[in-house]
Amino acid sequence: MQFTFLLEQVVNGLVLGGYYLLIALGLSLIFSVGGVVNLAHGAFFALGAYVSVEITKYLGFGSAVVLSPIAVAMLGILFERYILRRFYTADPILSLLVTFGLAMVAEQAIRIIWGAPPLSAAIPPALRGSVFLGDFLFSRYRLLILAVVAAVLVGVWLLLHKTSFGRVVRAGIQRPDMVAALGIRLQPYMTVIVMLGVGMAALAGAFFAPITIVQPAMGADIITVAFVVVVIGGLGSFWGVVIAALLVGVVRGITIHFEPAAGEASMYVLMFVVLLVRPRGLLGERIEKFE
Amino acid sequence: MTSYSRRTLLKTGAAFAGASALGFPAIVRAQATRIKIGHLVPLTGFLGAIGSYAQLGVKLAAAEINQSGGIIGKQIDLMSEDSVNPATASTKAQRMIEQDGAVVLLGEISSASSLTIMQVAERNKKVFFSTGARSDALRGKNCNRYSFHCDIPNTVMVNAVGTALNQKGMVKGKKFFTLTADYIFGHDLLKAAKTFFDANGATLAGDELIATDVTDFSPYLLKVRQAKPDVVCCNLAGNQVTNLVKQYAEFGFPYPLVGFNLNTGDAWAAGEGNLSGTWPTVWYHTLDNPASKAFVAAFTKKYDKPPENHAWIDYITLKLLAQAINEIKSTESEALIAHFEKQTEFDIMKARKGYFRSWDHQLVQEAYPFTVKPKNEMKDKWDMLVLGDAVPVPTEPLEKIYPTKTQNPCEMKA
């Protein structure tokens, strides 16, 4: 019984990890290709949630989870074109400062537009409740999120590994100088990567609005977790981020099972241990420009 | 490089010194004609959403008081800031008294922050009205004669909901599973809840202490299901109540969810169809009395939304404070304490008047249990609660639902 219950916590942790993954994958991609730690990534997550709550009022939940990430991804294009682009080759401190500042501006902007009190959002009645798979209990809604995450994951993997676009991006992560020598400009690729990254963050926001509180600081709360996942997974590695996100979710679930008070600290302990053993992260590759 | 930055530092330092030298006389001059009042409330973090309502409430009260001529002929200078956390709350309280010249402090929702401000108030011999903190310990073992408590304490919330649950037969012989906020407020509430369960024949099937930064409750919900309780009871605060309510609805468990703490701001954020069960409240904007209606109208006109219970409590606190100062024509701490300890009654927009109990400085007042209105009966999105009868019933003394001297002893040091 005890073992089954523990297993249930593990599986539940995997689902939660999937949610972290949506945010962390974009953060990791932007960092790997552009060399910019996008501290404003959480702001796009929050925007995704707010925009989806607005759209839900008029067009319903189904349209909201599709349209909101698209709208936010468009904003991502502007963000890349007019702000991020200036900092690829600059001192990393500058891009940290500018994205950190932007995160604060975005949070205040949300406060001005929508107000400080949280917005109310709910799951459509049809998606409520839990289902039993064998002896395990799952929230029906979270299973849907898991399916969406899996689909996105497959899509991104195919894009990076089976298309010429992906080949350039992967080469750009490793040897931007060689890519340049071949006469390929990385900037248009970066625009797409940022669009994709913030779009995924907004997708996470849209799906989590009904089951978490929609408030201005929600972006600031999630960016720390996403950053920890990226660090644990290691830079430049697709599967590193995937494994790290799932691991963080599972370790949290197991910790809460045995020692609830340590639940929220568990991911930092995990990061500490991983960095001690593998300073580059679980599957982090040796990337020359970051050494 | 080094010499450059050192020079910049010196310049900046000089500029700051110059600015404060210029600014200082202005502050001193302002004190003669204005009364400075410090207001601290969490505007960020898990209590930030309801704290922002408290700030709107106190600002409305200050504006109305100033418009009608101020207090003893002086305008109020209200300084309202984010208290952030217990340490910052204490630093800011000290600064407001020492540097800004606040004659009295009010505000706070977090019991942990309120406790540190209470200590600052005692040290500086200034009166502090703790408007929104609910821990019994603040009125009991941590009490001091400079601190007054406006919100209902945990014991009252437990009694308000408990009475309603008892009437529905949801207590005797039932197994409860509690989810409790892991800080002074939650520990205190759990203690009050356990006392209630013991006294009314209920048992505790399980209890989880939950850190205030938890946003995903799924691992805890799995534990709830494992324990198979009869009733699940939420002893959380602020944003966490909203999060739990949403995720509880997501999992759709058959065990009813009730709670011993809820602010209407958290209920409004829960989302359609997510909230159910019986909860306590201290005030709601649909209360039917003239004073309450006038306040709701003024607030809604100014801010375009109805007031939440923390807006109400910070509003009435500043109003009753102004009334007291006008009566005794003084802002001296000793005079204020003596006035309130006479158990002077105040209109607090409820059927019965309230008063600060002399021995623990608790604002004794009615409380209400509430349930959730079906959607088709709601007039607007704010109109989602059905208030139960006020507790205690009109024929009983108000103090009946409050802890007694032996239950929560308070020894005020002189």
XYZ file of C-alpha atoms in Angstrom:
705
model
C 0.000 0.000 0.000
C 2.721 2.383 1.079
C 4.698 1.531 -2.038
C 1.759 2.059 -4.370
C 1.135 5.395 -2.743
C 4.759 6.401 -3.208
C 4.535 5.380 -6.850
C 1.440 7.521 -7.171
C 3.427 10.484 -5.850
C 6.179 9.729 -8.387
C 3.733 9.711 -11.285
C 2.060 12.858 -10.014
C 5.517 14.446 -9.840
C 6.127 13.544 -13.480
C 2.967 15.435 -14.435
C 4.102 18.463 -12.483
C 7.526 18.173 -14.085
C 5.867 18.382 -17.485
C 4.497 21.757 -16.530
C 7.926 23.025 -15.429
C 9.258 21.692 -18.704
C 7.086 23.930 -20.871
C 8.631 26.982 -19.252
C 12.177 25.703 -18.842
C 12.590 24.448 -22.408
C 12.113 27.914 -23.881
C 14.408 29.460 -21.325
C 17.072 26.886 -22.139
C 16.759 27.323 -25.923
C 17.047 31.106 -25.731
C 20.056 30.815 -23.477
C 21.770 28.123 -25.534
C 21.450 29.930 -28.851
C 21.526 33.584 -27.848
C 23.617 33.409 -24.683
C 20.974 35.463 -22.879
C 19.405 34.429 -19.579
C 15.916 35.709 -20.177
C 14.733 36.713 -16.713
C 11.616 38.150 -18.355
C 10.546 34.622 -19.332
C 8.203 34.417 -16.339
C 6.465 37.586 -17.493
C 5.417 35.838 -20.716
C 4.084 32.946 -18.631
C 1.990 35.446 -16.628
C 0.839 37.230 -19.789
C -0.194 33.899 -21.265
C -2.380 33.274 -18.218
C -3.930 36.758 -18.184
C -4.608 36.862 -21.921
C -6.159 33.397 -21.823
C -8.473 34.410 -18.950
C -9.606 37.388 -21.061
C -10.130 35.311 -24.193
C -11.994 32.623 -22.235
C -14.634 35.224 -21.334
C -15.507 35.757 -25.003
C -14.500 32.662 -26.954
C -14.272 29.929 -24.345
C -11.417 27.923 -22.897
C -10.584 25.932 -26.037
C -9.861 29.024 -28.119
C -8.042 30.700 -25.241
C -5.345 28.054 -24.881
C -4.649 28.299 -28.620
C -4.934 32.048 -29.180
C -3.213 33.267 -26.034
C 0.157 31.576 -26.746
C 0.006 32.805 -30.343
C -0.645 36.383 -29.218
C 2.159 36.251 -26.681
C 4.520 34.662 -29.224
C 3.876 37.669 -31.504
C 4.878 39.891 -28.619
C 7.977 37.721 -28.343
C 8.957 38.703 -31.884
C 8.896 42.376 -30.905
C 10.791 41.568 -27.722
C 13.541 39.814 -29.729
C 13.668 42.365 -32.533
C 13.826 45.530 -30.431
C 15.388 44.493 -27.119
C 17.037 41.092 -26.917
C 18.889 41.397 -30.239
C 21.100 44.179 -28.907
C 22.545 42.000 -26.184
C 23.721 38.749 -27.844
C 27.326 39.835 -28.002
C 27.292 42.235 -25.053
C 28.449 41.572 -21.511
C 25.999 38.996 -20.002
C 25.469 41.346 -17.045
C 23.735 43.792 -19.398
C 21.223 41.262 -20.690
C 20.572 40.084 -17.132
C 19.853 43.641 -16.063
C 17.646 44.461 -19.027
C 15.535 41.296 -18.808
C 15.287 41.621 -15.019
C 14.103 45.197 -15.448
C 11.673 44.115 -18.116
C 10.238 41.447 -15.804
C 9.493 44.141 -13.229
C 8.003 46.467 -15.846
C 5.787 43.640 -17.096
C 4.604 42.776 -13.582
C 3.696 46.398 -12.863
C 2.039 46.717 -16.259
C -0.146 43.712 -15.418
C -0.941 45.342 -12.072
C -1.954 48.568 -13.858
C -4.042 46.863 -16.544
C -5.736 44.096 -14.558
C -5.286 45.307 -10.962
C -3.560 43.656 -8.011
C -6.392 41.328 -6.952
C -6.182 37.946 -8.688
C -8.402 37.134 -11.671
C -10.819 34.283 -11.331
C -10.547 31.334 -13.699
C -11.999 27.837 -13.704
C -11.615 24.551 -15.560
C -14.466 23.799 -18.001
C -16.866 21.428 -16.194
C -16.229 18.590 -18.663
C -12.542 18.443 -17.710
C -13.087 18.319 -13.958
C -12.650 15.413 -11.640
C -10.206 12.570 -11.416
C -9.766 9.322 -13.279
C -8.398 6.063 -12.019
C -5.774 4.243 -14.017
C -5.411 0.978 -12.156
C -4.861 1.965 -8.565
C -3.604 5.447 -9.431
C -5.604 8.609 -9.171
C -5.118 11.369 -11.719
C -6.701 14.713 -12.217
C -8.358 14.551 -15.635
C -7.241 18.090 -16.401
C -3.603 17.353 -15.589
C -3.633 14.335 -17.897
C -4.736 16.689 -20.656
C -1.850 19.031 -19.807
C 0.530 16.076 -19.888
C -0.697 15.124 -23.359
C -0.223 18.688 -24.586
C 3.288 18.827 -23.133
C 4.170 15.538 -24.818
C 2.868 16.820 -28.162
C 4.829 20.067 -27.836
C 7.920 18.132 -26.856
C 7.720 15.881 -29.905
C 7.155 18.937 -32.097
C 10.171 20.788 -30.754
C 12.368 17.700 -30.991
C 11.384 17.121 -34.617
C 11.975 20.787 -35.390
C 15.459 20.714 -33.871
C 16.578 17.332 -35.185
C 14.769 16.678 -38.453
C 14.702 20.011 -40.228
C 17.336 22.231 -41.786
C 16.161 24.938 -39.423
C 17.079 22.699 -36.488
C 20.478 21.868 -37.958
C 21.395 25.545 -38.143
C 20.145 26.182 -34.628
C 22.097 23.252 -33.202
C 25.206 24.301 -35.076
C 24.639 27.834 -33.818
C 24.642 26.614 -30.232
C 27.980 24.876 -30.667
C 29.904 26.981 -33.176
C 28.289 30.299 -34.047
C 31.549 31.384 -35.717
C 31.443 28.439 -38.138
C 27.799 29.138 -38.937
C 28.737 32.711 -39.718
C 31.676 31.568 -41.832
C 29.234 29.536 -43.919
C 27.333 32.707 -44.642
C 24.312 32.035 -42.446
C 22.946 34.831 -40.286
C 21.740 33.492 -36.941
C 19.498 36.455 -36.173
C 16.357 35.338 -38.021
C 16.737 31.938 -36.341
C 16.940 33.653 -32.987
C 13.649 35.459 -33.671
C 11.951 32.108 -34.229
C 13.580 30.568 -31.146
C 12.428 33.435 -28.920
C 8.950 33.299 -30.428
C 8.801 29.571 -29.779
C 10.224 29.895 -26.260
C 7.888 32.592 -24.994
C 4.993 30.917 -26.793
C 5.597 27.744 -24.775
C 5.764 29.791 -21.559
C 2.443 31.420 -22.475
C 0.958 28.002 -23.243
C 1.923 26.877 -19.738
C 0.342 30.046 -18.345
C -2.873 29.486 -20.282
C -3.200 25.885 -19.081
C -2.362 26.686 -15.486
C -4.615 29.733 -15.073
C -7.597 27.565 -14.036
C -5.708 25.617 -11.376
C -3.386 28.208 -9.887
C -3.871 31.763 -8.761
C -3.736 34.328 -11.574
C -1.957 37.295 -10.031
C 0.680 39.803 -11.181
C 3.641 38.133 -9.438
C 2.966 34.657 -10.865
C 5.759 35.111 -13.412
C 8.350 35.963 -10.787
C 7.377 32.863 -8.813
C 7.835 30.468 -11.718
C 11.071 31.839 -13.211
C 13.134 30.541 -10.275
C 11.881 26.989 -10.762
C 12.450 27.194 -14.513
C 15.975 28.475 -13.992
C 16.772 25.689 -11.529
C 15.519 23.131 -14.068
C 17.739 24.599 -16.802
C 20.786 24.578 -14.527
C 20.193 20.976 -13.440
C 19.597 19.808 -17.000
C 22.641 21.497 -18.444
C 22.911 23.944 -21.291
C 22.420 23.059 -24.893
C 20.810 19.732 -24.141
C 17.222 19.047 -25.117
C 16.972 15.830 -23.116
C 18.856 17.356 -20.189
C 16.037 19.849 -19.649
C 13.398 17.164 -20.085
C 15.009 14.874 -17.519
C 15.677 17.734 -15.109
C 12.089 18.990 -15.207
C 10.670 15.531 -14.541
C 13.275 14.923 -11.840
C 12.424 18.165 -10.051
C 8.722 17.235 -10.068
C 9.354 13.707 -8.832
C 11.837 14.712 -6.125
C 9.345 17.292 -4.857
C 6.568 14.689 -4.709
C 8.714 12.156 -2.873
C 10.010 14.768 -0.444
C 6.483 15.901 0.382
C 5.567 12.265 0.951
C 8.247 11.779 3.597
C 9.130 15.265 4.831
C 6.545 17.862 3.756
C 8.404 20.805 5.283
C 11.336 20.216 2.919
C 9.143 19.955 -0.195
C 9.825 23.370 -1.684
C 13.535 23.246 -0.797
C 14.074 19.836 -2.419
C 14.788 21.189 -5.915
C 17.542 23.462 -4.610
C 19.152 20.564 -2.779
C 18.896 18.566 -6.001
C 20.552 21.409 -7.918
C 23.309 21.600 -5.320
C 24.035 17.876 -5.530
C 23.958 17.802 -9.335
C 26.303 20.785 -9.596
C 28.715 19.198 -7.117
C 28.930 16.036 -9.167
C 28.452 17.497 -12.643
C 29.155 21.244 -12.742
C 27.869 21.404 -16.326
C 24.481 19.930 -15.411
C 23.141 16.428 -16.071
C 23.554 16.329 -19.837
C 25.181 19.700 -20.378
C 27.506 19.843 -23.351
C 30.787 21.632 -23.445
C 29.953 24.857 -25.233
C 32.965 26.915 -26.154
C 31.380 30.337 -25.917
C 30.322 29.731 -22.321
C 33.560 28.215 -21.048
C 38.422 52.191 -12.554
C 38.600 51.992 -8.781
C 39.155 55.708 -8.306
C 36.297 56.478 -10.682
C 33.779 54.382 -8.830
C 34.946 55.696 -5.482
C 34.476 59.236 -6.715
C 31.006 58.395 -7.994
C 30.172 56.867 -4.649
C 31.328 59.975 -2.822
C 29.336 62.213 -5.146
C 26.213 60.134 -4.690
C 26.715 60.133 -0.947
C 27.116 63.899 -0.940
C 23.982 64.293 -3.032
C 21.987 62.152 -0.610
C 23.320 64.089 2.391
C 22.485 67.370 0.683
C 19.022 66.245 -0.238
C 18.212 65.090 3.272
C 19.598 68.339 4.733
C 17.269 70.288 2.453
C 14.372 67.963 3.036
C 14.585 67.912 6.805
C 13.130 71.328 7.683
C 10.181 70.642 5.425
C 9.345 67.494 7.349
C 9.598 69.225 10.719
C 7.398 72.071 9.546
C 4.792 69.699 8.204
C 4.374 68.008 11.580
C 2.820 71.018 13.238
C -0.236 71.114 10.998
C -0.605 67.481 10.000
C -1.080 64.220 11.837
C 1.160 61.486 10.528
C -0.214 57.966 10.526
C 1.743 54.922 9.397
C 0.012 52.076 7.542
C 1.756 48.808 6.702
C 0.195 45.931 4.828
C 1.571 43.154 2.583
C 1.180 44.222 -1.052
C 3.314 41.385 -2.447
C 3.541 37.692 -1.644
C 0.733 35.315 -0.720
C -1.220 37.989 1.199
C -0.587 40.765 -1.339
C -3.932 40.540 -3.110
C -6.032 41.074 0.010
C -3.466 43.586 1.309
C -4.086 45.788 -1.712
C -7.754 45.981 -0.706
C -6.726 47.034 2.817
C -4.677 49.862 1.335
C -7.613 51.072 -0.792
C -9.839 51.036 2.309
C -7.509 53.032 4.528
C -6.862 55.577 1.760
C -10.588 56.123 1.311
C -10.993 56.663 5.067
C -8.113 59.176 5.140
C -9.526 61.077 2.153
C -12.982 61.265 3.738
C -11.609 62.384 7.099
C -9.455 65.069 5.469
C -12.371 66.276 3.390
C -14.482 66.798 6.491
C -11.793 68.884 8.172
C -9.301 66.306 9.419
C -8.693 65.213 13.018
C -8.744 67.935 15.678
C -8.423 70.434 12.849
C -5.348 68.802 11.318
C -5.108 66.932 8.038
C -4.015 63.291 8.102
C -0.768 62.454 6.394
C -1.174 58.769 5.647
C 1.999 56.833 4.838
C 1.000 53.468 3.408
C 3.662 50.937 2.412
C 4.239 47.283 1.567
C 5.242 45.436 4.752
C 6.861 42.618 2.660
C 7.840 40.242 5.493
C 8.193 40.279 9.300
C 11.723 41.720 9.263
C 10.925 44.488 6.766
C 7.645 45.239 8.541
C 9.539 45.857 11.761
C 12.194 48.048 10.068
C 9.570 50.125 8.296
C 7.474 50.517 11.454
C 10.521 51.743 13.350
C 11.358 54.188 10.542
C 7.811 55.511 10.354
C 7.819 56.280 14.085
C 11.388 57.476 14.450
C 12.101 59.367 11.226
C 8.730 60.155 9.705
C 7.047 61.091 12.966
C 4.048 58.751 12.866
C 1.927 59.174 16.010
C 0.109 55.886 15.545
C 0.438 52.802 13.339
C -2.165 50.525 11.810
C -2.511 47.708 9.309
C -1.049 44.248 8.643
C -2.613 40.914 7.721
C 0.213 38.471 8.397
C 0.267 37.410 12.035
C 4.044 36.979 11.854
C 4.592 40.560 10.633
C 2.016 41.930 13.032
C 3.955 40.370 15.896
C 7.153 42.230 14.957
C 5.284 45.553 14.567
C 3.686 44.989 17.986
C 7.174 44.770 19.457
C 8.212 48.017 17.721
C 5.059 49.716 19.056
C 5.797 48.599 22.587
C 9.446 49.689 22.414
C 8.512 53.137 21.118
C 5.400 53.467 23.274
C 3.183 54.131 20.230
C -0.239 52.627 19.668
C -0.569 50.028 16.881
C -3.879 48.738 15.530
C -3.299 45.284 14.114
C -6.173 45.288 11.630
C -6.061 41.971 9.805
C -3.935 39.480 11.780
C -5.921 36.633 13.310
C -3.582 34.573 15.456
C -4.880 34.037 19.009
C -1.322 34.227 20.346
C -1.106 37.934 19.450
C -4.007 38.561 21.865
C -2.687 36.063 24.402
C 0.857 35.268 25.275
C 2.317 37.934 22.917
C -0.079 40.731 23.926
C 1.112 44.182 24.970
C -0.720 47.309 26.062
C 0.199 49.354 22.975
C -1.374 46.881 20.545
C -5.065 46.600 19.626
C -6.593 43.825 17.511
C -9.412 44.580 15.075
C -10.010 41.344 13.123
C -11.707 38.321 14.643
C -9.197 35.882 16.185
C -8.790 32.283 15.051
C -10.934 30.918 17.889
C -13.871 33.038 16.726
C -13.519 31.840 13.128
C -13.471 28.243 14.312
C -16.525 28.870 16.507
C -18.408 30.642 13.692
C -17.873 27.840 11.167
C -18.048 25.135 13.808
C -21.488 26.266 14.963
C -22.773 26.163 11.384
C -21.189 22.738 10.742
C -22.623 21.372 13.979
C -26.103 22.404 12.871
C -25.606 20.437 9.652
C -24.395 17.388 11.587
C -20.953 17.569 10.012
C -18.880 17.442 13.199
C -19.892 14.777 15.697
C -18.229 11.448 14.955
C -16.625 12.762 11.741
C -13.017 12.377 10.629
C -11.355 15.664 9.599
C -8.236 16.127 7.486
C -6.637 19.548 7.946
C -4.276 21.434 5.617
C -2.572 24.118 7.661
C -0.356 27.121 6.875
C 3.082 26.564 8.397
C 3.559 29.805 10.363
C 2.289 31.347 13.585
C -1.206 31.967 12.171
C -1.713 28.398 10.955
C -0.269 26.738 14.054
C -2.573 28.839 16.134
C -5.613 28.086 13.974
C -4.885 24.357 14.088
C -4.746 24.531 17.883
C -8.139 26.246 17.967
C -9.510 23.689 15.487
C -8.250 20.746 17.555
C -9.840 22.202 20.681
C -13.119 22.458 18.768
C -12.888 18.892 17.396
C -12.174 17.497 20.873
C -15.059 19.396 22.424
C -17.525 18.293 19.733
C -16.684 14.649 19.220
C -14.771 14.896 15.933
C -11.412 13.267 15.221
C -8.385 14.301 13.202
C -7.656 11.761 10.445
C -4.595 13.627 9.249
C -2.880 16.955 9.284
C -0.400 18.524 6.873
C 1.597 21.654 7.606
C 2.134 23.532 4.352
C 4.869 26.106 3.685
C 3.525 29.490 2.600
C 5.264 29.340 -0.799
C 3.548 26.128 -1.951
C 1.448 26.692 -5.070
C 0.900 23.108 -6.238
C -1.136 21.057 -3.774
C -1.405 17.821 -5.768
C 0.981 15.773 -3.551
C -1.038 16.836 -0.499
C -4.319 16.030 -2.209
C -3.055 12.505 -2.848
C -2.397 12.244 0.886
C -5.932 13.435 1.609
C -7.355 10.712 -0.591
C -5.153 8.138 1.131
C -6.602 9.123 4.528
C -10.228 8.980 3.274
C -11.603 11.605 5.699
C -15.246 12.661 6.089
C -14.461 16.357 5.818
C -11.392 18.252 4.531
C -10.622 21.447 6.378
C -8.501 24.317 5.033
C -6.472 26.285 7.583
C -4.459 28.195 4.991
C -4.259 31.930 4.308
C -4.322 34.336 1.378
C -3.462 33.108 -2.126
C -2.996 29.584 -0.846
C -6.702 29.278 -0.031
C -7.538 30.210 -3.622
C -4.991 27.760 -5.004
C -6.234 24.916 -2.835
C -9.873 25.624 -3.655
C -9.094 25.588 -7.393
C -7.070 22.385 -7.258
C -9.539 20.703 -4.923
C -12.253 21.341 -7.503
C -9.878 20.066 -10.191
C -9.452 16.679 -8.490
C -13.159 16.545 -7.649
C -12.952 14.613 -4.386
C -16.190 13.450 -2.756
C -15.206 14.765 0.710
C -16.687 18.203 1.411
C -14.145 21.018 1.787
C -14.691 23.521 4.573
C -12.342 26.063 6.085
C -11.692 28.054 9.198
C -10.189 31.020 7.352
C -11.192 32.820 4.192
C -11.119 36.398 2.995
C -13.657 37.387 0.402
C -10.858 38.516 -1.916
C -9.618 34.929 -2.023
C -13.153 33.673 -2.630
C -13.658 36.062 -5.556
C -10.465 34.760 -7.167
C -11.463 31.112 -6.852
C -13.283 30.940 -10.173
C -16.712 29.833 -11.178
C -17.977 26.686 -9.530
C -14.750 26.039 -7.632
C -15.739 27.176 -4.164
C -18.154 25.233 -1.984
C -18.576 24.452 1.683
C -18.906 26.541 4.819
C -16.428 29.288 5.762
C -16.172 32.177 8.231
C -16.075 35.901 7.535
C -15.930 39.084 9.536
C -17.854 41.359 7.136
C -19.346 41.185 3.663
C -20.387 44.001 1.345
C -23.993 42.791 1.134
C -24.603 43.345 4.893
C -27.869 45.221 5.198
C -27.363 48.347 7.306
C -27.138 52.052 6.345
C -23.489 52.628 7.375
C -22.314 49.576 5.497
C -24.279 50.513 2.376
C -22.867 54.058 2.389
C -19.330 52.697 2.654
C -19.878 50.163 -0.145
C -21.298 52.907 -2.379
C -18.393 55.302 -1.704
C -15.795 52.569 -2.213
C -17.386 51.249 -5.403
C -17.649 54.781 -6.793
C -13.970 55.459 -6.190
C -12.453 52.104 -7.139
C -15.020 50.547 -9.453
C -15.344 47.345 -7.407
C -16.906 46.521 -4.047
C -14.772 46.492 -0.873
C -13.316 43.266 0.448
C -13.342 42.564 4.189
C -9.790 43.886 4.616
C -10.795 47.155 2.924
C -13.621 47.389 5.439
C -11.506 46.679 8.502
C -8.742 49.170 7.667
C -11.400 51.745 6.780
C -13.325 51.439 10.057
C -10.120 51.299 12.103
C -8.901 54.658 10.810
C -12.420 56.055 11.214
C -12.790 54.920 14.827
C -9.277 56.100 15.590
C -10.133 59.567 14.202
C -13.329 59.574 16.241
C -11.383 58.707 19.395
C -8.716 61.380 18.813
C -11.415 63.979 18.200
C -13.119 63.050 21.457
C -10.035 63.119 23.662
C -8.322 65.895 21.639
C -4.966 64.157 21.878
C -2.761 61.734 19.961
C -0.807 60.753 23.065
C -0.493 56.983 23.426
C -1.496 56.910 27.098
C -4.619 58.973 26.488
C -5.617 56.752 23.551
C -5.097 53.531 25.512
C -7.106 54.868 28.444
C -9.931 55.871 26.075
C -10.151 52.494 24.341
C -9.780 50.559 27.613
C -12.990 52.232 28.805
C -14.612 49.861 26.284
C -16.071 52.759 24.326
C -18.506 51.411 21.713
C -18.108 52.113 17.989
C -20.404 51.709 15.019
C -18.588 49.186 12.824
C -21.274 48.754 10.151
C -22.836 45.706 11.771
C -26.101 45.082 13.612
C -24.338 45.349 16.958
C -21.678 47.876 17.943
C -18.138 46.776 18.725
C -15.709 47.665 21.504
C -12.116 46.892 22.420
C -12.118 44.478 25.347
C -10.009 46.073 28.085
C -7.924 43.079 29.146
C -6.694 41.855 25.736
C -7.519 44.812 23.411
C -9.622 42.631 21.102
C -12.312 44.389 19.063
C -15.317 42.363 20.176
C -17.841 42.071 17.329
C -20.140 39.715 15.465
C -18.862 37.142 12.977
C -20.666 35.229 10.215
C -20.477 31.787 8.651
C -21.175 31.731 4.927
C -21.893 29.278 2.163
C -21.604 29.756 -1.588
C -24.463 31.088 -3.695
C -25.614 29.027 -6.680
C -24.566 30.748 -9.889
C -28.077 31.552 -11.112
C -28.803 33.525 -7.925
C -25.730 35.759 -8.190
C -26.456 39.401 -9.069
C -22.852 39.969 -10.222
C -19.496 38.249 -9.886
C -18.950 39.794 -6.442
C -22.257 38.514 -5.090
C -21.209 34.935 -4.474
C -21.687 34.363 -0.744
C -24.747 33.661 1.378
C -24.160 34.954 4.888
C -25.495 32.809 7.692
C -26.924 34.295 10.884
C -24.498 36.448 12.838
C -22.789 34.677 15.704
C -23.414 34.981 18.552
C -27.206 35.286 18.322
C -28.541 38.712 19.424
C -29.697 37.409 22.798
C -26.240 36.278 23.819
C -23.320 38.484 24.887
C -20.806 39.160 22.094
C -17.951 37.782 24.165
C -19.463 34.305 24.126
C -17.555 33.306 20.976
C -14.263 34.885 22.091
C -11.612 33.075 24.100
C -11.850 33.670 27.837
C -9.097 34.933 30.112
C -8.280 31.387 31.156
C -8.269 30.065 27.570
C -6.001 32.774 26.164
C -4.442 34.642 29.086
C -2.898 38.041 28.391
C -0.635 39.792 30.836
C 0.007 43.339 29.723
C 3.301 44.648 30.915
C 3.126 48.274 31.969
